[in-house]
Short mmCIF file of C-alpha atoms and ligand atoms in Angstrom, two decimals:
data_model
loop_
_atom_site.label_atom_id
_atom_site.label_comp_id
_atom_site.label_asym_id
_atom_site.label_seq_id
_atom_site.Cartn_x
_atom_site.Cartn_y
_atom_site.Cartn_z
CA MET A 23 83.96 124.05 93.08
CA SER A 24 83.19 120.98 95.18
CA THR A 25 83.17 120.90 98.96
CA VAL A 26 86.61 119.26 98.71
CA THR A 27 88.30 121.85 96.52
CA ASN A 28 86.43 124.64 98.27
CA SER A 29 87.59 123.49 101.68
CA SER A 30 90.04 125.53 103.71
CA PRO A 31 92.80 122.86 103.76
CA TRP A 32 92.54 122.45 99.99
CA GLN A 33 92.71 126.19 99.39
CA ARG A 34 95.69 126.48 101.75
CA LEU A 35 97.43 123.72 99.79
CA VAL A 36 96.81 125.50 96.49
CA ALA A 37 98.47 128.60 97.94
CA GLU A 38 101.26 126.61 99.56
CA ALA A 39 102.05 124.83 96.28
CA GLU A 40 103.03 128.14 94.70
CA ALA A 41 105.36 128.89 97.58
CA ALA A 42 106.73 125.36 97.76
CA ARG A 43 107.81 125.35 94.12
CA ALA A 44 110.30 128.12 94.96
CA VAL A 45 111.99 126.14 97.76
CA PRO A 46 114.34 123.33 96.66
CA ILE A 47 114.03 120.05 98.55
CA ALA A 48 117.70 120.38 99.52
CA GLU A 49 116.82 123.72 101.08
CA LEU A 50 114.05 122.10 103.12
CA LEU A 51 116.66 119.68 104.49
CA ALA A 52 119.12 122.49 105.20
CA ARG A 53 116.53 124.59 107.02
CA ASP A 54 115.34 121.85 109.38
CA GLU A 55 117.83 119.58 111.10
CA GLN A 56 114.91 117.50 112.38
CA ARG A 57 113.36 116.98 108.95
CA VAL A 58 114.93 113.57 108.25
CA GLU A 59 113.98 112.22 111.66
CA ARG A 60 110.50 113.75 111.56
CA LEU A 61 109.69 112.35 108.10
CA THR A 62 111.21 108.91 108.65
CA GLY A 63 109.32 106.16 110.44
CA SER A 64 109.59 102.40 110.91
CA VAL A 65 106.94 99.74 111.50
CA GLY A 66 107.11 95.97 111.12
CA GLY A 67 110.59 95.98 109.60
CA ILE A 68 109.60 98.66 107.07
CA THR A 69 111.19 102.14 107.12
CA VAL A 70 109.63 104.95 105.09
CA ASP A 71 111.75 108.09 104.49
CA ALA A 72 109.77 110.96 102.96
CA SER A 73 112.39 113.62 103.75
CA LYS A 74 113.36 114.01 100.07
CA THR A 75 109.83 114.86 99.02
CA ARG A 76 108.53 118.40 98.61
CA LEU A 77 106.57 118.27 101.86
CA THR A 78 106.86 121.67 103.55
CA PRO A 79 105.78 122.28 107.16
CA ALA A 80 102.76 124.31 105.99
CA ALA A 81 101.82 121.61 103.49
CA GLU A 82 102.08 118.90 106.12
CA THR A 83 99.71 120.78 108.42
CA ALA A 84 97.19 121.45 105.67
CA LEU A 85 97.37 117.87 104.41
CA HIS A 86 96.63 116.49 107.84
CA ASP A 87 93.74 118.96 108.14
CA LEU A 88 92.52 117.61 104.78
CA ALA A 89 92.60 114.08 106.22
CA VAL A 90 90.69 115.20 109.31
CA GLU A 91 88.11 117.02 107.19
CA ALA A 92 87.61 113.80 105.16
CA ASP A 93 87.32 111.80 108.41
CA VAL A 94 90.00 109.27 107.47
CA ALA A 95 90.00 107.93 111.04
CA GLY A 96 86.23 107.50 111.05
CA TRP A 97 86.15 105.70 107.72
CA ARG A 98 89.07 103.54 108.86
CA GLU A 99 87.15 102.39 111.92
CA ARG A 100 84.02 101.79 109.83
CA MET A 101 86.09 99.52 107.56
CA PHE A 102 87.57 97.60 110.48
CA ALA A 103 84.11 97.28 112.02
CA GLY A 104 82.74 95.56 108.95
CA GLU A 105 80.47 98.37 107.78
CA ALA A 106 79.52 98.69 104.10
CA VAL A 107 82.42 100.93 103.09
CA ASN A 108 82.18 99.48 99.59
CA THR A 109 79.41 101.98 99.06
CA SER A 110 78.37 101.23 95.48
CA GLU A 111 77.98 97.49 96.18
CA GLY A 112 76.76 97.82 99.75
CA ARG A 113 79.48 95.51 101.01
CA ALA A 114 82.04 95.49 103.77
CA ALA A 115 85.76 95.39 102.97
CA LEU A 116 87.07 93.22 105.77
CA HIS A 117 90.33 91.86 104.35
CA ALA A 118 91.89 92.98 107.64
CA ALA A 119 89.77 90.37 109.45
CA LEU A 120 91.74 87.70 107.59
CA ARG A 121 94.98 88.68 109.35
CA THR A 122 93.82 90.43 112.50
CA PRO A 123 91.76 87.85 114.40
CA GLU A 124 90.60 90.23 117.09
CA ILE A 125 88.54 92.16 114.56
CA ALA A 126 87.14 89.00 113.05
CA THR A 127 84.42 89.40 115.64
CA ALA A 128 82.97 92.02 113.31
CA ARG A 129 79.53 91.18 112.01
CA VAL A 130 78.82 91.59 108.32
CA ALA A 131 75.14 91.70 107.50
CA GLY A 132 74.53 90.00 110.84
CA GLU A 133 77.02 87.19 110.18
CA ALA A 134 79.87 86.78 112.65
CA VAL A 135 82.78 86.53 110.24
CA GLY A 136 85.16 85.01 112.77
CA SER A 137 84.00 81.42 112.36
CA ARG A 138 84.02 81.75 108.58
CA VAL A 139 87.54 83.19 108.61
CA ARG A 140 88.78 80.46 110.91
CA ALA A 141 87.19 77.63 108.92
CA THR A 142 88.75 78.79 105.66
CA TYR A 143 92.12 79.44 107.29
CA ASP A 144 92.11 75.89 108.70
CA ALA A 145 91.17 74.50 105.28
CA VAL A 146 94.02 76.41 103.62
CA ILE A 147 96.63 75.25 106.12
CA GLY A 148 95.30 71.71 106.21
CA LEU A 149 95.27 71.31 102.44
CA ALA A 150 98.71 72.87 102.04
CA GLU A 151 100.30 70.64 104.66
CA ALA A 152 98.60 67.50 103.30
CA VAL A 153 99.98 68.19 99.83
CA ARG A 154 103.42 69.20 101.10
CA THR A 155 103.80 66.06 103.20
CA GLY A 156 102.52 63.74 100.49
CA GLU A 157 99.53 62.71 102.57
CA LEU A 158 97.36 63.99 99.72
CA ARG A 159 98.33 62.41 96.42
CA GLY A 160 97.23 62.33 92.82
CA ALA A 161 94.98 59.82 91.07
CA THR A 162 97.89 57.45 90.31
CA GLY A 163 99.14 57.55 93.90
CA ALA A 164 102.05 59.84 93.01
CA ALA A 165 102.82 62.70 95.38
CA PHE A 166 102.36 66.19 93.98
CA THR A 167 105.54 67.98 92.90
CA ASP A 168 103.94 70.93 91.10
CA VAL A 169 101.02 73.25 91.78
CA VAL A 170 99.49 75.42 89.04
CA ASN A 171 97.42 78.41 90.12
CA ILE A 172 94.96 79.53 87.47
CA GLY A 173 93.61 83.01 88.12
CA ILE A 174 93.95 86.61 87.00
CA GLY A 175 94.10 90.04 88.65
CA GLY A 176 93.67 89.70 92.37
CA SER A 177 93.35 85.92 91.97
CA ASP A 178 96.88 85.81 90.61
CA LEU A 179 99.00 88.83 91.45
CA GLY A 180 99.02 88.53 95.24
CA PRO A 181 99.99 84.86 95.50
CA ARG A 182 102.37 85.24 92.55
CA LEU A 183 104.12 88.23 94.17
CA ALA A 184 104.42 86.38 97.49
CA CYS A 185 105.61 83.09 95.99
CA GLU A 186 108.26 84.87 93.89
CA ALA A 187 109.38 87.02 96.83
CA LEU A 188 109.52 84.17 99.31
CA ALA A 189 110.67 81.37 97.03
CA GLY A 190 112.86 78.94 98.92
CA ASP A 191 113.73 75.29 98.46
CA ALA A 192 110.06 74.35 98.73
CA PRO A 193 109.09 70.68 98.17
CA LEU A 194 106.50 71.99 95.72
CA ARG A 195 107.15 74.05 92.58
CA MET A 196 104.57 76.81 92.12
CA HIS A 197 103.37 77.95 88.70
CA PHE A 198 100.93 80.65 87.66
CA ILE A 199 98.75 80.94 84.56
CA ALA A 200 96.77 84.15 84.17
CA ASN A 201 96.57 85.28 80.54
CA ILE A 202 94.23 83.59 78.06
CA ASP A 203 97.09 83.41 75.56
CA PRO A 204 97.83 79.69 75.01
CA HIS A 205 101.53 80.53 75.14
CA ALA A 206 101.06 81.34 78.83
CA ARG A 207 99.71 77.82 79.40
CA GLN A 208 102.23 76.07 77.16
CA ALA A 209 105.16 77.77 78.86
CA VAL A 210 104.00 76.37 82.20
CA LEU A 211 102.89 72.91 81.09
CA ALA A 212 105.98 72.23 79.00
CA ASP A 213 107.81 70.34 81.73
CA LEU A 214 104.99 69.30 84.07
CA ASP A 215 103.82 65.78 84.75
CA PRO A 216 99.99 65.71 85.01
CA THR A 217 100.10 62.81 87.44
CA ARG A 218 102.08 64.98 89.85
CA THR A 219 100.36 68.31 89.26
CA LEU A 220 97.67 69.92 91.42
CA VAL A 221 95.58 72.66 89.79
CA ILE A 222 94.07 75.53 91.80
CA VAL A 223 91.30 77.44 90.01
CA ALA A 224 91.13 80.80 91.78
CA SER A 225 88.22 83.02 90.84
CA LYS A 226 85.96 84.95 93.18
CA THR A 227 83.13 84.94 90.62
CA PHE A 228 84.09 81.74 88.75
CA THR A 229 82.96 83.54 85.59
CA THR A 230 86.17 85.24 84.45
CA LEU A 231 86.75 84.42 80.77
CA GLU A 232 90.52 83.91 80.99
CA THR A 233 90.39 81.78 84.10
CA LEU A 234 87.62 79.49 82.84
CA ALA A 235 89.37 79.03 79.49
CA ASN A 236 92.60 78.08 81.22
CA ALA A 237 90.79 75.88 83.73
CA ARG A 238 89.04 73.95 80.94
CA ALA A 239 92.34 73.50 79.11
CA LEU A 240 94.08 72.21 82.24
CA ARG A 241 91.17 69.90 83.04
CA GLN A 242 91.51 68.42 79.56
CA TRP A 243 95.30 68.15 79.99
CA LEU A 244 94.79 66.23 83.24
CA ALA A 245 92.03 64.01 81.83
CA ALA A 246 94.25 62.93 78.95
CA ALA A 247 96.84 61.56 81.35
CA LEU A 248 94.91 60.34 84.39
CA PRO A 249 92.82 57.27 85.08
CA ALA A 250 89.08 57.66 84.47
CA ASN A 251 87.44 59.94 87.04
CA GLY A 252 90.88 60.87 88.36
CA VAL A 253 90.76 64.56 87.46
CA GLY A 254 88.91 65.56 90.62
CA ARG A 255 91.88 64.43 92.73
CA HIS A 256 93.94 67.11 91.00
CA LEU A 257 91.55 70.05 91.30
CA VAL A 258 91.07 72.70 93.99
CA ALA A 259 88.89 75.82 93.70
CA VAL A 260 89.09 79.13 95.55
CA THR A 261 85.88 81.01 94.93
CA GLY A 262 82.85 82.81 96.26
CA ALA A 263 80.73 80.83 93.78
CA GLY A 264 80.98 77.30 95.14
CA GLU A 265 78.12 75.99 93.04
CA ARG A 266 79.90 76.99 89.84
CA ALA A 267 83.10 75.29 91.01
CA ALA A 268 81.15 72.14 91.82
CA ALA A 269 79.58 72.22 88.36
CA PHE A 270 83.10 72.46 86.95
CA GLY A 271 83.99 69.20 88.69
CA VAL A 272 85.65 70.31 91.91
CA ALA A 273 84.77 68.18 94.92
CA SER A 274 82.99 70.11 97.68
CA GLU A 275 85.80 69.47 100.17
CA ARG A 276 88.25 71.01 97.71
CA ILE A 277 86.30 74.26 97.30
CA LEU A 278 87.77 77.00 99.52
CA ASP A 279 85.51 79.91 100.41
CA LEU A 280 86.10 83.53 99.36
CA PRO A 281 83.64 85.93 101.04
CA ASP A 282 82.13 88.81 99.08
CA TRP A 283 83.59 91.22 101.66
CA VAL A 284 87.11 90.43 100.42
CA GLY A 285 87.93 92.32 97.24
CA GLY A 286 90.09 90.53 94.66
CA ARG A 287 93.02 92.94 94.94
CA TYR A 288 92.83 92.66 98.75
CA SER A 289 92.63 88.85 98.84
CA VAL A 290 96.14 87.40 99.21
CA TRP A 291 95.34 86.97 102.95
CA SER A 292 92.37 84.73 102.10
CA ALA A 293 92.21 81.30 100.47
CA VAL A 294 93.60 83.07 97.39
CA GLY A 295 96.88 82.91 99.30
CA LEU A 296 96.78 79.07 99.22
CA PRO A 297 99.81 78.95 96.88
CA VAL A 298 101.82 80.81 99.54
CA ALA A 299 100.98 78.13 102.12
CA MET A 300 101.64 75.41 99.54
CA ALA A 301 105.06 76.87 98.72
CA GLY A 302 106.26 77.85 102.16
CA GLY A 303 104.05 75.98 104.57
CA GLY A 304 101.58 77.25 107.14
CA ALA A 305 104.26 79.05 109.14
CA VAL A 306 105.14 81.28 106.15
CA PHE A 307 101.48 82.07 105.51
CA ASP A 308 101.11 82.92 109.21
CA GLU A 309 104.10 85.28 109.01
CA LEU A 310 102.60 87.02 105.98
CA LEU A 311 99.38 87.57 107.95
CA ALA A 312 101.31 88.66 111.04
CA GLY A 313 103.23 91.33 109.14
CA ALA A 314 100.00 92.75 107.78
CA ALA A 315 98.37 92.59 111.21
CA GLU A 316 101.23 94.64 112.66
CA MET A 317 100.68 97.29 110.00
CA ASP A 318 96.93 97.19 110.77
CA ARG A 319 97.63 97.92 114.43
CA HIS A 320 99.96 100.75 113.50
CA PHE A 321 97.35 102.19 111.11
CA ARG A 322 94.67 102.16 113.82
CA GLN A 323 96.79 103.23 116.79
CA ALA A 324 99.52 105.56 115.55
CA ASP A 325 99.21 109.32 115.81
CA PRO A 326 98.35 110.60 112.30
CA ALA A 327 101.58 112.61 112.28
CA VAL A 328 103.59 109.38 112.29
CA SER A 329 101.18 107.06 110.45
CA LEU A 330 103.16 105.55 107.58
CA PRO A 331 100.12 104.71 105.38
CA LEU A 332 98.74 108.21 105.88
CA ARG A 333 102.15 109.75 105.18
CA LEU A 334 102.46 107.88 101.86
CA ALA A 335 98.90 108.89 101.03
CA LEU A 336 99.49 112.57 101.78
CA VAL A 337 102.80 112.66 99.90
CA GLY A 338 100.95 111.27 96.87
CA ILE A 339 98.11 113.80 97.18
CA TRP A 340 100.47 116.75 97.74
CA HIS A 341 102.55 115.96 94.65
CA GLY A 342 99.70 114.57 92.54
CA ASN A 343 96.93 117.07 93.23
CA PHE A 344 98.96 120.22 93.87
CA LEU A 345 102.40 119.87 92.24
CA GLY A 346 101.47 118.29 88.91
CA ALA A 347 102.93 114.81 89.38
CA ARG A 348 100.69 112.51 87.35
CA SER A 349 103.04 109.53 87.35
CA HIS A 350 103.91 107.46 90.39
CA VAL A 351 106.91 105.22 89.75
CA VAL A 352 107.71 102.18 91.91
CA VAL A 353 111.23 100.73 91.70
CA PRO A 354 111.99 97.77 93.99
CA TYR A 355 115.75 97.18 94.12
CA SER A 356 115.20 93.45 94.62
CA GLU A 357 114.61 90.85 91.92
CA ARG A 358 112.42 89.00 94.41
CA LEU A 359 110.07 92.02 94.41
CA ALA A 360 110.03 92.37 90.62
CA ARG A 361 106.27 91.69 90.60
CA LEU A 362 105.52 94.49 93.09
CA PRO A 363 104.90 97.29 90.53
CA GLU A 364 102.40 95.09 88.67
CA TYR A 365 100.70 94.15 91.94
CA LEU A 366 100.45 97.80 92.98
CA GLN A 367 99.07 98.75 89.58
CA GLN A 368 95.99 96.68 90.29
CA LEU A 369 95.83 97.65 93.97
CA GLU A 370 96.14 101.40 93.34
CA LEU A 371 94.64 101.89 89.88
CA GLU A 372 91.73 99.46 90.15
CA SER A 373 90.96 100.94 93.59
CA ASN A 374 91.45 104.65 92.92
CA GLY A 375 91.14 104.99 89.16
CA LYS A 376 87.77 106.64 89.69
CA SER A 377 86.15 109.90 88.54
CA VAL A 378 82.94 110.11 90.58
CA ASP A 379 82.60 110.37 94.32
CA ARG A 380 80.77 108.00 96.67
CA ASP A 381 77.50 109.72 95.74
CA GLY A 382 78.13 109.35 92.01
CA GLU A 383 78.92 113.03 91.53
CA PRO A 384 81.71 113.90 89.02
CA LEU A 385 84.95 115.05 90.66
CA ASP A 386 86.62 118.40 90.03
CA TYR A 387 90.03 117.12 91.10
CA ALA A 388 92.39 114.33 90.08
CA THR A 389 92.52 110.91 91.73
CA ALA A 390 95.04 108.12 91.17
CA PRO A 391 98.03 109.05 88.98
CA ALA A 392 99.46 106.48 86.57
CA LEU A 393 101.45 103.90 88.51
CA TRP A 394 104.25 102.03 86.82
CA GLY A 395 107.77 100.82 87.37
CA THR A 396 110.14 97.93 87.22
CA VAL A 397 112.91 96.37 89.23
CA GLY A 398 116.09 98.26 89.99
CA THR A 399 118.84 98.51 88.86
CA THR A 400 117.28 97.49 85.50
CA ALA A 401 115.02 100.56 85.63
CA GLN A 402 118.11 102.78 85.60
CA HIS A 403 118.77 101.55 82.07
CA ALA A 404 115.19 102.02 80.97
CA PHE A 405 113.48 105.18 82.24
CA PHE A 406 115.68 106.96 84.76
CA GLN A 407 116.72 109.34 81.98
CA TRP A 408 113.07 110.44 81.97
CA LEU A 409 113.07 110.75 85.74
CA HIS A 410 116.24 112.88 85.77
CA GLN A 411 115.84 115.09 82.68
CA GLY A 412 112.28 114.62 81.45
CA THR A 413 109.70 117.38 81.37
CA GLU A 414 107.12 115.54 83.49
CA ALA A 415 106.73 115.79 87.26
CA ALA A 416 106.62 112.41 88.94
CA THR A 417 106.80 110.84 92.36
CA CYS A 418 108.66 107.63 93.03
CA ASP A 419 108.98 104.99 95.71
CA LEU A 420 112.50 103.54 95.66
CA ILE A 421 112.53 100.34 97.69
CA ALA A 422 115.58 98.48 98.95
CA VAL A 423 116.23 95.50 101.20
CA LEU A 424 118.95 95.88 103.82
CA GLY A 425 121.47 93.30 102.74
CA GLY A 426 123.23 92.29 105.88
CA GLY A 427 126.57 92.90 104.16
CA GLU A 428 126.09 90.63 101.15
CA PRO A 429 128.06 92.35 98.36
CA ASP A 430 125.33 92.24 95.72
CA ALA A 431 122.70 93.49 98.15
CA ASP A 432 124.99 96.39 99.08
CA VAL A 433 125.32 97.38 95.41
CA LEU A 434 121.55 97.28 94.96
CA ALA A 435 120.94 99.38 98.06
CA ALA A 436 123.72 101.80 97.09
CA ASN A 437 122.07 102.33 93.70
CA CYS A 438 118.70 102.91 95.34
CA LEU A 439 120.06 105.55 97.71
CA ALA A 440 122.22 107.10 94.99
CA GLN A 441 119.27 107.57 92.64
CA ALA A 442 117.20 109.22 95.36
CA ALA A 443 120.09 111.56 96.15
CA ALA A 444 120.74 112.31 92.48
CA LEU A 445 117.08 113.05 91.76
CA MET A 446 117.25 115.70 94.46
CA ALA A 447 120.76 117.04 93.83
CA GLY A 448 120.82 117.06 90.03
CA VAL A 449 123.95 118.35 88.30
CA SER A 450 124.51 122.11 88.27
CA GLU A 451 126.19 124.36 85.71
CA ARG A 452 128.85 125.14 88.32
CA GLU A 453 129.60 121.46 88.89
CA LEU A 454 129.96 120.89 85.17
CA GLU A 455 132.24 123.91 84.89
CA GLN A 456 134.39 122.69 87.78
CA ALA A 457 134.53 119.27 86.12
CA GLY A 458 135.90 120.90 82.99
CA VAL A 459 132.88 120.12 80.83
CA PRO A 460 133.02 122.34 77.73
CA PRO A 461 130.35 125.06 77.78
CA ALA A 462 128.78 123.71 74.61
CA GLU A 463 127.99 120.39 76.35
CA ARG A 464 126.68 121.73 79.62
CA ALA A 465 123.08 122.32 78.58
CA PHE A 466 122.76 118.64 77.72
CA ARG A 467 124.52 117.36 80.80
CA ARG A 468 122.81 119.60 83.36
CA LEU A 469 120.29 117.76 85.58
CA PRO A 470 117.64 120.04 87.07
CA GLY A 471 117.44 117.93 90.23
CA ASP A 472 114.99 118.92 92.93
CA ARG A 473 112.95 115.85 92.01
CA PRO A 474 111.18 114.09 94.91
CA SER A 475 111.46 110.49 96.00
CA THR A 476 110.35 108.37 98.93
CA VAL A 477 112.80 105.71 100.06
CA ILE A 478 111.37 102.54 101.61
CA LEU A 479 113.76 100.15 103.31
CA LEU A 480 112.96 96.58 104.35
CA ASP A 481 115.06 95.28 107.25
CA ARG A 482 114.95 91.95 105.40
CA LEU A 483 112.65 90.39 102.80
CA ASP A 484 110.62 87.68 104.42
CA ALA A 485 106.95 86.83 104.80
CA ARG A 486 106.47 89.23 107.70
CA THR A 487 108.01 92.28 106.03
CA LEU A 488 106.22 91.45 102.78
CA GLY A 489 102.91 91.29 104.62
CA ALA A 490 103.63 94.62 106.30
CA LEU A 491 104.64 96.22 102.97
CA VAL A 492 101.49 95.10 101.15
CA ALA A 493 99.26 96.22 104.02
CA LEU A 494 101.09 99.56 104.06
CA TYR A 495 100.08 100.14 100.46
CA GLU A 496 96.53 98.85 101.04
CA HIS A 497 96.03 101.44 103.77
CA LYS A 498 97.74 104.18 101.75
CA VAL A 499 95.23 103.52 98.96
CA PHE A 500 92.38 103.57 101.45
CA CYS A 501 93.46 106.91 102.97
CA GLN A 502 93.70 108.49 99.52
CA ALA A 503 90.27 107.16 98.57
CA VAL A 504 88.72 108.65 101.70
CA ILE A 505 90.31 112.04 101.03
CA TRP A 506 89.20 111.91 97.40
CA ARG A 507 85.71 110.83 98.59
CA ILE A 508 85.75 107.80 96.25
CA ASN A 509 85.00 104.11 96.74
CA PRO A 510 88.22 102.06 96.39
CA PHE A 511 86.46 98.71 96.59
CA ASP A 512 84.46 98.50 93.36
CA GLN A 513 85.67 98.21 89.76
CA TRP A 514 82.77 98.92 87.45
CA GLY A 515 85.20 100.27 84.85
CA VAL A 516 86.38 96.82 83.81
CA GLU A 517 82.97 95.46 82.81
CA ARG A 518 82.42 97.21 79.43
CA GLY A 519 85.64 95.94 77.88
CA LYS A 520 84.89 92.39 78.98
CA ALA A 521 81.36 92.56 77.53
CA LEU A 522 82.62 93.91 74.19
CA ALA A 523 85.27 91.20 74.01
CA ARG A 524 82.50 88.60 74.28
CA VAL A 525 80.79 90.25 71.28
CA LEU A 526 83.96 90.52 69.21
CA VAL A 527 85.25 86.98 69.67
CA PRO A 528 82.57 85.45 67.37
CA ALA A 529 82.74 88.52 65.11
CA LEU A 530 86.38 87.74 64.35
CA SER A 531 85.38 84.54 62.59
CA THR A 532 82.49 86.10 60.66
CA GLY A 533 84.04 89.51 60.07
CA GLU A 534 80.67 91.03 60.91
CA ALA A 535 79.49 92.65 64.13
CA ASP A 536 76.11 94.00 65.11
CA GLY A 537 75.23 97.67 64.70
CA ASP A 538 76.52 98.69 68.12
CA VAL A 539 80.15 98.20 67.06
CA ASP A 540 81.84 101.34 65.75
CA PRO A 541 83.06 101.49 62.12
CA SER A 542 86.72 101.63 63.11
CA THR A 543 86.43 98.38 65.02
CA VAL A 544 84.42 96.74 62.22
CA ALA A 545 87.20 97.64 59.77
CA LEU A 546 89.79 96.14 62.10
CA LEU A 547 87.68 92.97 62.45
CA ARG A 548 87.61 92.62 58.69
CA ARG A 549 91.33 93.24 58.39
CA TYR A 550 92.04 90.61 61.07
CA ARG A 551 89.74 88.11 59.33
CA ALA A 552 91.29 88.78 55.92
CA ALA A 553 94.77 88.24 57.32
CA GLY A 554 93.61 84.99 58.86
CA ARG A 555 92.34 83.76 55.51
CA GLU A 556 95.70 84.57 53.85
CA THR A 557 97.74 82.50 56.26
O1 F6P B 12 90.04 93.06 86.90
C1 F6P B 12 88.71 92.90 87.23
C2 F6P B 12 88.59 91.80 88.25
O2 F6P B 12 87.26 91.69 88.66
C3 F6P B 12 89.50 92.01 89.46
O3 F6P B 12 88.97 92.91 90.39
C4 F6P B 12 89.63 90.60 89.96
O4 F6P B 12 90.72 90.46 90.85
C5 F6P B 12 89.84 89.86 88.64
O5 F6P B 12 89.00 90.53 87.71
C6 F6P B 12 89.52 88.38 88.68
O6 F6P B 12 88.20 88.20 89.10
P1 F6P B 12 87.77 86.73 89.64
O7 F6P B 12 88.60 86.48 90.89
O8 F6P B 12 86.30 86.83 89.92
O9 F6P B 12 88.11 85.74 88.57
#
């Protein structure tokens, strides 16, 4: 056993799990009139209600002891101070400095990050406003009407989520190309005018295969329509590799800086968020940052017992590590938040999909569960059967936006609350009998219930609440990583697949691969090549 699983809090939780399984969630509510109030908290327009989870008083105490034993507070302050909390790469993780100016005084490797943060922020706002007002124009003198962001992973998902969630009647239409599939490009370019299109190439490394392929295709698309040497007027780069962007043809004043202490999946607050400022203006980008900053303050100042990020983290660990829930389902009951599950997949799974601790030692406990989901109410016609009557334990975050009385918003919120209630209540044999359901049908129509959910309510969906929501999840992920003793800020796991893809691309045309490629893959290569010859 490791020091984690051998610790007193962990052992108490193992024992408590056995006891907790025998107490229905509804019983926990009945026993404690204060439960709802105690397990519900609000910050920055976000309310988190964990009262319909399987948290028991003894579990809560032991979970908080687990957090203390892991020194969550100490690691939090090290992160905010700019220390190298990205332990395997020896880097800071100071995304909070991008939205919380007072901590931008932190020094990273001796460099005062404040001036660097400010300079990039000013460049983002300045460029966005110049394009929005028409001060900055294309090579033919036409004002820009469309902006295409080329990027993938953290260089796509954050700005795409924010632009879709905050879409208004912006003067600029925002488009996103991430996948290397030409259909992704063609779908975007179909109705764009190159003379009125600005292209942002967002890539921290400026080496990502998909992004460079798309960037070269868009550069060619622009060159075919613009006056000689006009392409540069239509290019912007967001990168930590300025020299590579310059070599690609981006003018130095159009290259926006991305520091190495901002991880891709934590970067929407940086120049990666340029599309947000382009779409909504500097004020919207400021509100996004302000919402996150409010959640930062809460995370640093709140008593652990009422810390919303820590509460989400502990609910996940309690159900995931002790009650067998190996799926975490996210269902936003808002079409504007349809991208949130995909965003959280990268944030949570690329951060905490790890199996060794900070010292490289294998773990003897689970870390991040599978995270998936889709927008509600659509999800209710896709996988809620599994949630209600499946054999697998799962946790879920059901998210709704208070509608201010708009009929459709009320229906969405009603479905969100109803599903959370139904997951807990189920349908009993007695209810079916009272409803006159024939005995032969009851076994199929019984719902076991007693299934946990966390309800998250947004007072409204705007830049500030979106910023607070994303920061809430960032800090939840961080708390879980600290308790699991893992590094949430590296992603070595993605490298092997990328390297093999570079080997297999040429092999597809020859049908042959070098000796390192396994026989199954070689056979598939040959089958692919043969099919290509037949068509
Ligand atoms: O998925 C791996 C990854 O490195 C992510 O962490 C990152 O957000 C994405 O690829 C894109 O990387 P880059 O911004 O360097 O193009």
